[in-house]
C-alpha positions as a Python dict, from the first residue, in 0.01 Angstrom:
ca = {
    (1, 'M'): (0, 0, 0),
    (2, 'T'): (150, 28, -350),
    (3, 'A'): (78, -338, -431),
    (4, 'A'): (-282, -304, -313),
    (5, 'T'): (-331, 11, -519),
    (6, 'R'): (-192, -152, -830),
    (7, 'L'): (-410, -461, -784),
    (8, 'A'): (-712, -234, -747),
    (9, 'G'): (-617, -79, -1079),
    (10, 'G'): (-622, -418, -1250),
    (11, 'A'): (-248, -499, -1250),
    (12, 'P'): (-159, -871, -1267),
    (13, 'L'): (-68, -1036, -939),
    (14, 'E'): (285, -1136, -1043),
    (15, 'T'): (383, -777, -1128),
    (16, 'T'): (269, -627, -799),
    (17, 'L'): (445, -840, -540),
    (18, 'D'): (697, -1118, -496),
    (19, 'V'): (469, -1421, -475),
    (20, 'T'): (750, -1625, -311),
    (21, 'D'): (797, -1380, -22),
    (22, 'P'): (570, -1440, 280),
    (23, 'G'): (627, -1082, 390),
    (24, 'D'): (475, -946, 71),
    (25, 'W'): (153, -1145, 122),
    (26, 'L'): (121, -1033, 483),
    (27, 'A'): (190, -672, 385),
    (28, 'L'): (-77, -691, 114),
    (29, 'D'): (-328, -831, 364),
    (30, 'A'): (-260, -540, 600),
    (31, 'A'): (-258, -275, 327),
    (32, 'V'): (-596, -366, 180),
    (33, 'R'): (-763, -279, 510),
    (34, 'E'): (-633, 77, 485),
    (35, 'A'): (-878, 175, 211),
    (36, 'A'): (-1185, 59, 18),
    (37, 'W'): (-1068, -106, -304),
    (38, 'F'): (-1400, -181, -468),
    (39, 'R'): (-1634, 43, -661),
    (40, 'Q'): (-1876, 149, -395),
    (41, 'A'): (-2172, 384, -390),
    (42, 'P'): (-2197, 595, -75),
    (43, 'K'): (-2477, 510, 161),
    (44, 'P'): (-2656, 750, 394),
    (45, 'H'): (-2459, 843, 706),
    (46, 'G'): (-2135, 810, 511),
    (47, 'Y'): (-2098, 430, 523),
    (48, 'P'): (-1981, 278, 192),
    (49, 'S'): (-2161, -17, 44),
    (50, 'L'): (-1978, -348, 23),
    (51, 'P'): (-1977, -609, -254),
    (52, 'L'): (-2202, -901, -184),
    (53, 'P'): (-2057, -1255, -196),
    (54, 'A'): (-2255, -1319, -513),
    (55, 'D'): (-2068, -1036, -683),
    (56, 'L'): (-1741, -1229, -641),
    (57, 'D'): (-1827, -1485, -910),
    (58, 'G'): (-1708, -1254, -1183),
    (59, 'F'): (-1389, -1140, -1008),
    (60, 'D'): (-1054, -1207, -1173),
    (61, 'E'): (-741, -1311, -983),
    (62, 'S'): (-636, -960, -881),
    (63, 'Q'): (-984, -863, -764),
    (64, 'L'): (-1023, -1188, -571),
    (65, 'A'): (-688, -1127, -399),
    (66, 'L'): (-823, -796, -272),
    (67, 'A'): (-1150, -959, -167),
    (68, 'L'): (-956, -1217, 36),
    (69, 'C'): (-809, -930, 236),
    (70, 'H'): (-1126, -722, 262),
    (71, 'R'): (-1217, -573, 597),
    (72, 'N'): (-1565, -725, 579),
    (73, 'G'): (-1575, -1085, 700),
    (74, 'R'): (-1854, -1194, 467),
    (75, 'V'): (-1654, -1077, 168),
    (76, 'R'): (-1347, -1266, 289),
    (77, 'E'): (-1552, -1580, 351),
    (78, 'G'): (-1706, -1567, 4),
    (79, 'A'): (-1365, -1510, -157),
    (80, 'V'): (-1209, -1810, 17),
    (81, 'S'): (-1433, -2065, -154),
    (82, 'R'): (-1371, -1904, -493),
    (83, 'A'): (-992, -1886, -445),
    (84, 'V'): (-953, -2252, -545),
    (85, 'R'): (-984, -2138, -908),
    (86, 'Y'): (-651, -1953, -872),
    (87, 'P'): (-373, -2166, -716),
    (88, 'R'): (-150, -1860, -682),
    (89, 'L'): (-392, -1722, -420),
    (90, 'L'): (-323, -2014, -187),
    (91, 'P'): (-97, -1795, 35),
    (92, 'L'): (-392, -1566, 109),
    (93, 'V'): (-602, -1868, 200),
    (94, 'V'): (-322, -1959, 443),
    (95, 'V'): (-351, -1613, 598),
    (96, 'R'): (-727, -1649, 626),
    (97, 'S'): (-686, -1983, 809),
    (98, 'A'): (-585, -1776, 1113),
    (99, 'D'): (-855, -1514, 1061),
    (100, 'W'): (-1021, -1368, 1370),
    (101, 'A'): (-1367, -1436, 1225),
    (102, 'G'): (-1469, -1799, 1285),
    (103, 'P'): (-1663, -1859, 959),
    (104, 'V'): (-1375, -1719, 750),
    (105, 'R'): (-1123, -1924, 943),
    (106, 'E'): (-1317, -2249, 907),
    (107, 'A'): (-1377, -2195, 534),
    (108, 'A'): (-1005, -2136, 473),
    (109, 'R'): (-906, -2441, 675),
    (110, 'Q'): (-1144, -2656, 478),
    (111, 'V'): (-992, -2535, 151),
    (112, 'L'): (-640, -2602, 279),
    (113, 'H'): (-736, -2946, 403),
    (114, 'E'): (-875, -3038, 61),
    (115, 'T'): (-614, -2878, -167),
    (116, 'L'): (-279, -2875, 14),
    (117, 'D'): (-45, -3141, -125),
    (118, 'A'): (330, -3195, -89),
    (119, 'D'): (426, -2960, -371),
    (120, 'S'): (206, -2672, -259),
    (121, 'A'): (298, -2733, 106),
    (122, 'V'): (665, -2678, 26),
    (123, 'R'): (577, -2364, -164),
    (124, 'V'): (379, -2203, 119),
    (125, 'A'): (572, -2354, 412),
    (126, 'P'): (742, -2024, 508),
    (127, 'L'): (407, -1846, 520),
    (128, 'L'): (235, -2131, 705),
    (129, 'L'): (503, -2118, 975),
    (130, 'R'): (486, -1740, 1006),
    (131, 'V'): (109, -1744, 1033),
    (132, 'G'): (146, -2036, 1273),
    (133, 'R'): (292, -1799, 1532),
    (134, 'R'): (-36, -1610, 1545),
    (135, 'E'): (-298, -1677, 1811),
    (136, 'R'): (-514, -1894, 1581),
    (137, 'G'): (-242, -2014, 1345),
    (138, 'A'): (-150, -2356, 1489),
    (139, 'F'): (-374, -2534, 1237),
    (140, 'G'): (-147, -2444, 945),
    (141, 'T'): (168, -2569, 1117),
    (142, 'E'): (2, -2897, 1213),
    (143, 'L'): (-135, -2947, 862),
    (144, 'L'): (208, -2877, 711),
    (145, 'G'): (359, -3146, 932),
    (146, 'R'): (92, -3402, 840),
    (147, 'V'): (130, -3339, 468),
    (148, 'L'): (510, -3353, 466),
    (149, 'R'): (532, -3662, 686),
    (150, 'G'): (355, -3857, 416),
    (151, 'A'): (553, -3698, 130),
    (152, 'P'): (870, -3827, -38),
    (153, 'Q'): (1193, -3724, 133),
    (154, 'E'): (1296, -3488, -146),
    (155, 'H'): (1009, -3254, -60),
    (156, 'V'): (1135, -3209, 295),
    (157, 'A'): (1492, -3178, 164),
    (158, 'L'): (1391, -2872, -38),
    (159, 'L'): (1325, -2691, 289),
    (160, 'F'): (1675, -2759, 426),
    (161, 'A'): (1815, -2478, 211),
    (162, 'D'): (1536, -2228, 275),
    (163, 'P'): (1670, -1883, 374),
    (164, 'D'): (1414, -1867, 656),
    (165, 'R'): (1572, -2028, 962),
    (166, 'N'): (1232, -2118, 1107),
    (167, 'V'): (1159, -2323, 797),
    (168, 'R'): (1492, -2503, 826),
    (169, 'R'): (1429, -2572, 1196),
    (170, 'F'): (1089, -2719, 1116),
    (171, 'A'): (1225, -2928, 830),
    (172, 'Y'): (1515, -3075, 1027),
    (173, 'R'): (1295, -3156, 1325),
    (174, 'L'): (1056, -3328, 1087),
    (175, 'A'): (1346, -3519, 932),
    (176, 'V'): (1477, -3625, 1272),
    (177, 'D'): (1136, -3740, 1393),
    (178, 'G'): (1081, -3933, 1072),
    (179, 'G'): (1430, -4083, 1055),
    (180, 'L'): (1484, -3934, 710),
    (181, 'L'): (1854, -3859, 760),
    (182, 'G'): (2138, -4083, 868),
    (183, 'P'): (2395, -3989, 1134),
    (184, 'A'): (2653, -3867, 881),
    (185, 'E'): (2398, -3648, 702),
    (186, 'L'): (2285, -3500, 1032),
    (187, 'A'): (2642, -3428, 1133),
    (188, 'R'): (2711, -3249, 805),
    (189, 'A'): (2393, -3047, 851),
    (190, 'A'): (2500, -2949, 1202),
    (191, 'V'): (2832, -2825, 1069),
    (192, 'G'): (2698, -2657, 756),
    (193, 'D'): (2392, -2470, 883),
    (194, 'R'): (2442, -2125, 1030),
    (195, 'D'): (2150, -2143, 1273),
    (196, 'S'): (2237, -2253, 1627),
    (197, 'V'): (1903, -2432, 1679),
    (198, 'V'): (1951, -2642, 1365),
    (199, 'Q'): (2306, -2717, 1475),
    (200, 'D'): (2189, -2840, 1815),
    (201, 'V'): (1901, -3046, 1675),
    (202, 'C'): (2116, -3217, 1414),
    (203, 'A'): (2423, -3273, 1631),
    (204, 'T'): (2215, -3424, 1911),
    (205, 'A'): (2025, -3644, 1667),
    (206, 'A'): (2345, -3763, 1499),
    (207, 'L'): (2497, -3876, 1828),
    (208, 'S'): (2170, -4028, 1945),
    (209, 'A'): (2143, -4227, 1624),
    (210, 'L'): (2489, -4371, 1679),
    (211, 'G'): (2414, -4454, 2041),
    (212, 'D'): (2072, -4605, 1980),
    (213, 'A'): (2202, -4847, 1720),
    (214, 'E'): (2502, -5013, 1879),
    (215, 'G'): (2698, -5196, 1614),
    (216, 'A'): (2456, -5101, 1339),
    (217, 'Y'): (2698, -4860, 1173),
    (218, 'E'): (3038, -4921, 1020),
    (219, 'E'): (3350, -4774, 1176),
    (220, 'D'): (3384, -4519, 900),
    (221, 'V'): (3036, -4381, 983),
    (222, 'Y'): (3145, -4318, 1342),
    (223, 'E'): (3458, -4151, 1214),
    (224, 'E'): (3270, -3937, 966),
    (225, 'V'): (3020, -3818, 1226),
    (226, 'L'): (3278, -3740, 1493),
    (227, 'S'): (3524, -3577, 1254),
    (228, 'A'): (3251, -3353, 1115),
    (229, 'L'): (3129, -3243, 1459),
    (230, 'L'): (3481, -3189, 1593),
    (231, 'S'): (3566, -2964, 1298),
    (232, 'A'): (3263, -2737, 1345),
    (233, 'R'): (3319, -2367, 1398),
    (234, 'N'): (3025, -2343, 1637),
    (235, 'P'): (3135, -2431, 1994),
    (236, 'R'): (2810, -2609, 2082),
    (237, 'T'): (2844, -2839, 1784),
    (238, 'R'): (3212, -2897, 1857),
    (239, 'S'): (3132, -2976, 2221),
    (240, 'A'): (2876, -3233, 2107),
    (241, 'G'): (3150, -3402, 1907),
    (242, 'V'): (3383, -3403, 2207),
    (243, 'T'): (3114, -3557, 2428),
    (244, 'G'): (3051, -3815, 2156),
    (245, 'L'): (3411, -3935, 2188),
    (246, 'R'): (3329, -4091, 2524),
    (247, 'R'): (3030, -4279, 2383),
    (248, 'A'): (3245, -4395, 2093),
    (249, 'G'): (3511, -4524, 2334),
    (250, 'R'): (3777, -4277, 2215),
    (251, 'P'): (3838, -4048, 2515),
    (252, 'G'): (4204, -4008, 2422),
    (253, 'R'): (4105, -3795, 2124),
    (254, 'A'): (3949, -3541, 2361),
    (255, 'E'): (4284, -3425, 2504),
    (256, 'P'): (4359, -3169, 2229),
    (257, 'Y'): (4025, -3005, 2303),
    (258, 'L'): (4130, -2932, 2661),
    (259, 'T'): (4289, -2618, 2516),
    (260, 'D'): (4003, -2524, 2285),
    (261, 'R'): (3921, -2155, 2250),
    (262, 'S'): (3567, -2222, 2381),
    (263, 'A'): (3502, -2268, 2753),
    (264, 'L'): (3214, -2503, 2672),
    (265, 'V'): (3433, -2731, 2462),
    (266, 'R'): (3706, -2730, 2727),
    (267, 'A'): (3453, -2829, 2994),
    (268, 'C'): (3325, -3118, 2781),
    (269, 'A'): (3681, -3233, 2712),
    (270, 'R'): (3758, -3232, 3085),
    (271, 'Y'): (3452, -3447, 3149),
    (272, 'V'): (3560, -3699, 2885),
    (273, 'V'): (3923, -3731, 2996),
    (274, 'R'): (3818, -3773, 3359),
    (275, 'Q'): (3625, -4083, 3254),
    (276, 'H'): (3954, -4206, 3107),
    (277, 'G'): (4139, -4157, 3438),
    (278, 'V'): (4316, -3832, 3343),
    (279, 'D'): (4317, -3545, 3591),
    (280, 'P'): (4270, -3235, 3372),
    (281, 'A'): (4413, -3000, 3638),
    (282, 'D'): (4744, -3191, 3641),
    (283, 'W'): (4738, -3200, 3261),
    (284, 'Y'): (4704, -2821, 3253),
    (285, 'R'): (4972, -2772, 3519),
    (286, 'R'): (5226, -2966, 3316),
    (287, 'R'): (5164, -2750, 3011),
    (288, 'C'): (5177, -2424, 3203),
    (289, 'A'): (5500, -2526, 3377),
    (290, 'T'): (5681, -2673, 3074),
    (291, 'A'): (5974, -2471, 2947),
    (292, 'D'): (5964, -2347, 2590),
    (293, 'T'): (6056, -2609, 2336),
    (294, 'P'): (6306, -2496, 2069),
    (295, 'G'): (6138, -2459, 1734),
    (296, 'A'): (5788, -2484, 1880),
    (297, 'R'): (5539, -2219, 1974),
    (298, 'P'): (5674, -2059, 2295),
    (299, 'G'): (5492, -2125, 2619),
    (300, 'P'): (5166, -2304, 2689),
    (301, 'P'): (4864, -2284, 2462),
    (302, 'P'): (4631, -2001, 2570),
    (303, 'G'): (4354, -2253, 2630),
    (304, 'A'): (4572, -2436, 2882),
    (305, 'V'): (4623, -2116, 3080),
    (306, 'I'): (4254, -2039, 3127),
    (307, 'G'): (4173, -2410, 3151),
    (308, 'L'): (4396, -2441, 3456),
    (309, 'A'): (4205, -2159, 3626),
    (310, 'E'): (3873, -2322, 3540),
    (311, 'C'): (3951, -2649, 3718),
    (312, 'G'): (4248, -2567, 3943),
    (313, 'D'): (4278, -2400, 4283),
    (314, 'R'): (4425, -2077, 4420),
    (315, 'A'): (4770, -2232, 4452),
    (316, 'D'): (4783, -2250, 4072),
    (317, 'A'): (4808, -1872, 4059),
    (318, 'E'): (5185, -1918, 4104),
    (319, 'L'): (5195, -2085, 3762),
    (320, 'L'): (4992, -1807, 3599),
    (321, 'R'): (5165, -1496, 3734),
    (322, 'P'): (5487, -1545, 3532),
    (323, 'L'): (5273, -1562, 3218),
    (324, 'L'): (5165, -1199, 3263),
    (325, 'T'): (5485, -1101, 3080),
    (326, 'H'): (5469, -1376, 2817),
    (327, 'P'): (5550, -1260, 2460),
    (328, 'D'): (5221, -1401, 2327),
    (329, 'A'): (4944, -1145, 2385),
    (330, 'L'): (4675, -1414, 2398),
    (331, 'V'): (4866, -1599, 2671),
    (332, 'R'): (4897, -1274, 2869),
    (333, 'A'): (4526, -1207, 2833),
    (334, 'R'): (4433, -1559, 2942),
    (335, 'A'): (4670, -1533, 3239),
    (336, 'V'): (4488, -1220, 3359),
    (337, 'A'): (4152, -1388, 3307),
    (338, 'G'): (4279, -1696, 3492),
    (339, 'L'): (4394, -1497, 3793),
    (340, 'R'): (4056, -1324, 3805),
    (341, 'T'): (3881, -1663, 3789),
    (342, 'L'): (4094, -1785, 4082),
    (343, 'D'): (4026, -1459, 4271),
    (344, 'C'): (4399, -1396, 4292),
    (345, 'V'): (4424, -1054, 4128),
    (346, 'D'): (4712, -843, 4258),
    (347, 'P'): (4654, -486, 4130),
    (348, 'R'): (5027, -410, 4149),
    (349, 'R'): (5096, -684, 3894),
    (350, 'I'): (4796, -613, 3673),
    (351, 'R'): (4825, -232, 3655),
    (352, 'P'): (5125, -231, 3416),
    (353, 'L'): (4918, -427, 3166),
    (354, 'L'): (4698, -120, 3109),
    (355, 'D'): (4983, -1, 2884),
    (356, 'D'): (4993, -331, 2693),
    (357, 'P'): (5005, -298, 2312),
    (358, 'S'): (4728, -559, 2284),
    (359, 'A'): (4371, -435, 2321),
    (360, 'H'): (4269, -785, 2432),
    (361, 'V'): (4513, -778, 2723),
    (362, 'V'): (4402, -429, 2829),
    (363, 'R'): (4035, -532, 2827),
    (364, 'E'): (4112, -828, 3052),
    (365, 'A'): (4322, -610, 3281),
    (366, 'V'): (4045, -353, 3313),
    (367, 'T'): (3790, -624, 3394),
    (368, 'A'): (4022, -761, 3663),
    (369, 'L'): (4082, -416, 3817),
    (370, 'L'): (3721, -291, 3812),
    (371, 'P'): (3624, -422, 4160),
    (372, 'G'): (3900, -209, 4314),
    (373, 'A'): (3883, 84, 4072),
    (374, 'A'): (3828, 339, 4350),
    (375, 'D'): (4167, 248, 4503),
    (376, 'L'): (4368, 304, 4184),
    (377, 'P'): (4568, 628, 4149),
    (378, 'S'): (4337, 865, 3965),
    (379, 'D'): (4617, 1090, 3835),
    (380, 'W'): (4793, 788, 3682),
    (381, 'L'): (4471, 681, 3511),
    (382, 'A'): (4379, 1033, 3399),
    (383, 'E'): (4718, 1070, 3231),
    (384, 'R'): (4640, 761, 3022),
    (385, 'T'): (4316, 909, 2891),
    (386, 'G'): (4518, 1174, 2706),
    (387, 'P'): (4552, 1177, 2326),
    (388, 'G'): (4913, 1059, 2339),
    (389, 'H'): (4810, 705, 2428),
    (390, 'P'): (4661, 431, 2208),
    (391, 'R'): (4284, 421, 2179),
    (392, 'H'): (4241, 98, 2374),
    (393, 'V'): (4455, 232, 2660),
    (394, 'R'): (4252, 554, 2677),
    (395, 'L'): (3924, 362, 2679),
    (396, 'G'): (4044, 125, 2950),
    (397, 'A'): (4177, 403, 3174),
    (398, 'F'): (3856, 605, 3143),
    (399, 'R'): (3645, 300, 3219),
    (400, 'L'): (3835, 254, 3545),
    (401, 'L'): (3810, 624, 3632),
    (402, 'D'): (3436, 618, 3570),
    (403, 'A'): (3395, 309, 3789),
    (404, 'G'): (3596, 474, 4067),
    (405, 'G'): (3359, 769, 4078),
    (406, 'G'): (3419, 1087, 4273),
    (407, 'I'): (3549, 1413, 4140),
    (408, 'A'): (3825, 1232, 3946),
    (409, 'A'): (3561, 1065, 3730),
    (410, 'L'): (3380, 1394, 3666),
    (411, 'R'): (3706, 1573, 3591),
    (412, 'A'): (3816, 1310, 3339),
    (413, 'A'): (3472, 1293, 3173),
    (414, 'V'): (3439, 1669, 3128),
    (415, 'A'): (3788, 1684, 2979),
    (416, 'L'): (3683, 1431, 2713),
    (417, 'L'): (3353, 1591, 2613),
    (418, 'E'): (3509, 1737, 2297),
    (419, 'D'): (3759, 1460, 2228),
    (420, 'Q'): (3822, 1352, 1869),
    (421, 'E'): (3754, 989, 1956),
    (422, 'V'): (3379, 933, 1913),
    (423, 'K'): (3350, 646, 2158),
    (424, 'L'): (3538, 830, 2431),
    (425, 'R'): (3330, 1142, 2372),
    (426, 'T'): (3007, 942, 2395),
    (427, 'W'): (3115, 758, 2709),
    (428, 'A'): (3222, 1087, 2868),
    (429, 'G'): (2883, 1247, 2808),
    (430, 'Q'): (2704, 947, 2955),
    (431, 'S'): (2939, 948, 3254),
    (432, 'V'): (2870, 1314, 3330),
    (433, 'Q'): (2494, 1263, 3305),
    (434, 'R'): (2490, 977, 3555),
    (435, 'W'): (2747, 1133, 3791),
    (436, 'H'): (2640, 1198, 4149),
    (437, 'P'): (2867, 1322, 4428),
    (438, 'S'): (2948, 1067, 4696),
    (439, 'P'): (2854, 1155, 5055),
    (440, 'D'): (3215, 1221, 5149),
    (441, 'L'): (3241, 1478, 4869),
    (442, 'W'): (2955, 1696, 4998),
    (443, 'G'): (3074, 2050, 5055),
    (444, 'R'): (3430, 1975, 4935),
    (445, 'N'): (3587, 2098, 4611),
    (446, 'C'): (3270, 2300, 4556),
    (447, 'G'): (3435, 2547, 4325),
    (448, 'E'): (3579, 2281, 4094),
    (449, 'V'): (3259, 2075, 4094),
    (450, 'G'): (3055, 2382, 4005),
    (451, 'E'): (3293, 2474, 3724),
    (452, 'L'): (3291, 2121, 3581),
    (453, 'L'): (2914, 2102, 3590),
    (454, 'D'): (2884, 2442, 3423),
    (455, 'R'): (3114, 2326, 3143),
    (456, 'S'): (2877, 2034, 3080),
    (457, 'R'): (2551, 2224, 3127),
    (458, 'H'): (2448, 2136, 2770),
    (459, 'L'): (2393, 1779, 2890),
    (460, 'F'): (2134, 1877, 3153),
    (461, 'S'): (1813, 2065, 3193),
    (462, 'D'): (1831, 2366, 3427),
    (463, 'Y'): (1651, 2172, 3698),
    (464, 'V'): (1882, 1868, 3683),
    (465, 'L'): (2191, 2089, 3679),
    (466, 'S'): (2079, 2279, 3988),
    (467, 'R'): (1994, 1947, 4153),
    (468, 'R'): (2345, 1811, 4088),
    (469, 'K'): (2499, 2125, 4235),
    (470, 'W'): (2275, 2099, 4540),
    (471, 'E'): (2383, 1737, 4591),
    (472, 'A'): (2747, 1853, 4591),
    (473, 'G'): (2676, 2119, 4855),
    (474, 'L'): (2657, 2416, 4618),
    (475, 'R'): (2397, 2680, 4686),
    (476, 'G'): (2215, 2886, 4420),
}
């Protein structure tokens, strides 16, 4: 509203909004409709008069900007044809190309069709794409594509660094369709861009370009593409590089990725090595069963532990159970996750890990124990929710108590309602609010249930509190 008010007062366009920000133009368009910005004489019945299209001939840039956003369609239509005198108003013509009024929309599209060139298209590309998501905005996106397809490559390249990810997605798709980038450039883009869609588009295109042109590229191009993709931080891009090793005839290089931190990358590596005659399950078994090598990192890589569970069978649990006491916390965590994947969780072996110094291990242990939470000793868990235990232990123990339900869950939650730990206090309040007595609790421990609910009455309305008591068998 401030920008519209200042424009109505005669302020120059460049001092009222950021002309490079699509959001500012859209905000101006919406704000102008909130009030009448032109000198108007009141008509009978309280309706203000509106400027006629002929009045627009004498408007300056600021006034014409307001007219382009006016609530009256005839004013907007008249302003569109006059906007060609002021190139900086092109963004508002873009907005009008998706106008709900047909005559306004057609006039704006005609102006864009006649005036939009490669330079101006790059300048308004972010706005064209944002308006393109509107119900009538497809014209702008299609026109942008037509203009840039016939433009020199450097115009499209300017959009690769745009902060708007939708602009980068559009530009890279345009570059891929037009063959503007080679495989190595696409691979570097896949690694360097932070948007997952751009990463997928460029990585897929890089590998496709190598595969579609057998023998057309030198060996160093293959190496550059694969090395770039394999070094990517994003797992999807890294997995594309691993899959590309098979097409490049280098499946042996996929073995190190069998222990990758990403499940997706590990799965792709298993696919590649199988084509090379290697059984990934046996490969994992050897690493999980190998004794520690002096001077090397003790035990198997964490990725080998979970990898064995992903492609092994229940008999492999015997290799994973000894790793529950491994000195490396990540190996312990992956061993718990592996046993859960194999459906071989023994609560007696997993329970001690709730006291593990590693929060990662405790989280995995809690996840493994959740299906049988009701069978765990509630007193043992409640003791671990006390302030004498580490935060991650307290959170894990309470999560299991809450999942187990019953009066033990209510007792533990009420005890934590005033705890110093914010997360525990919040979880406790939510637990009390969703607590309901189980059928076997009806009429039992009525006195304690009533006392606990009274201590947490600030969490309920009077009706809900009485309803909870009634469900537990309490009267009155």
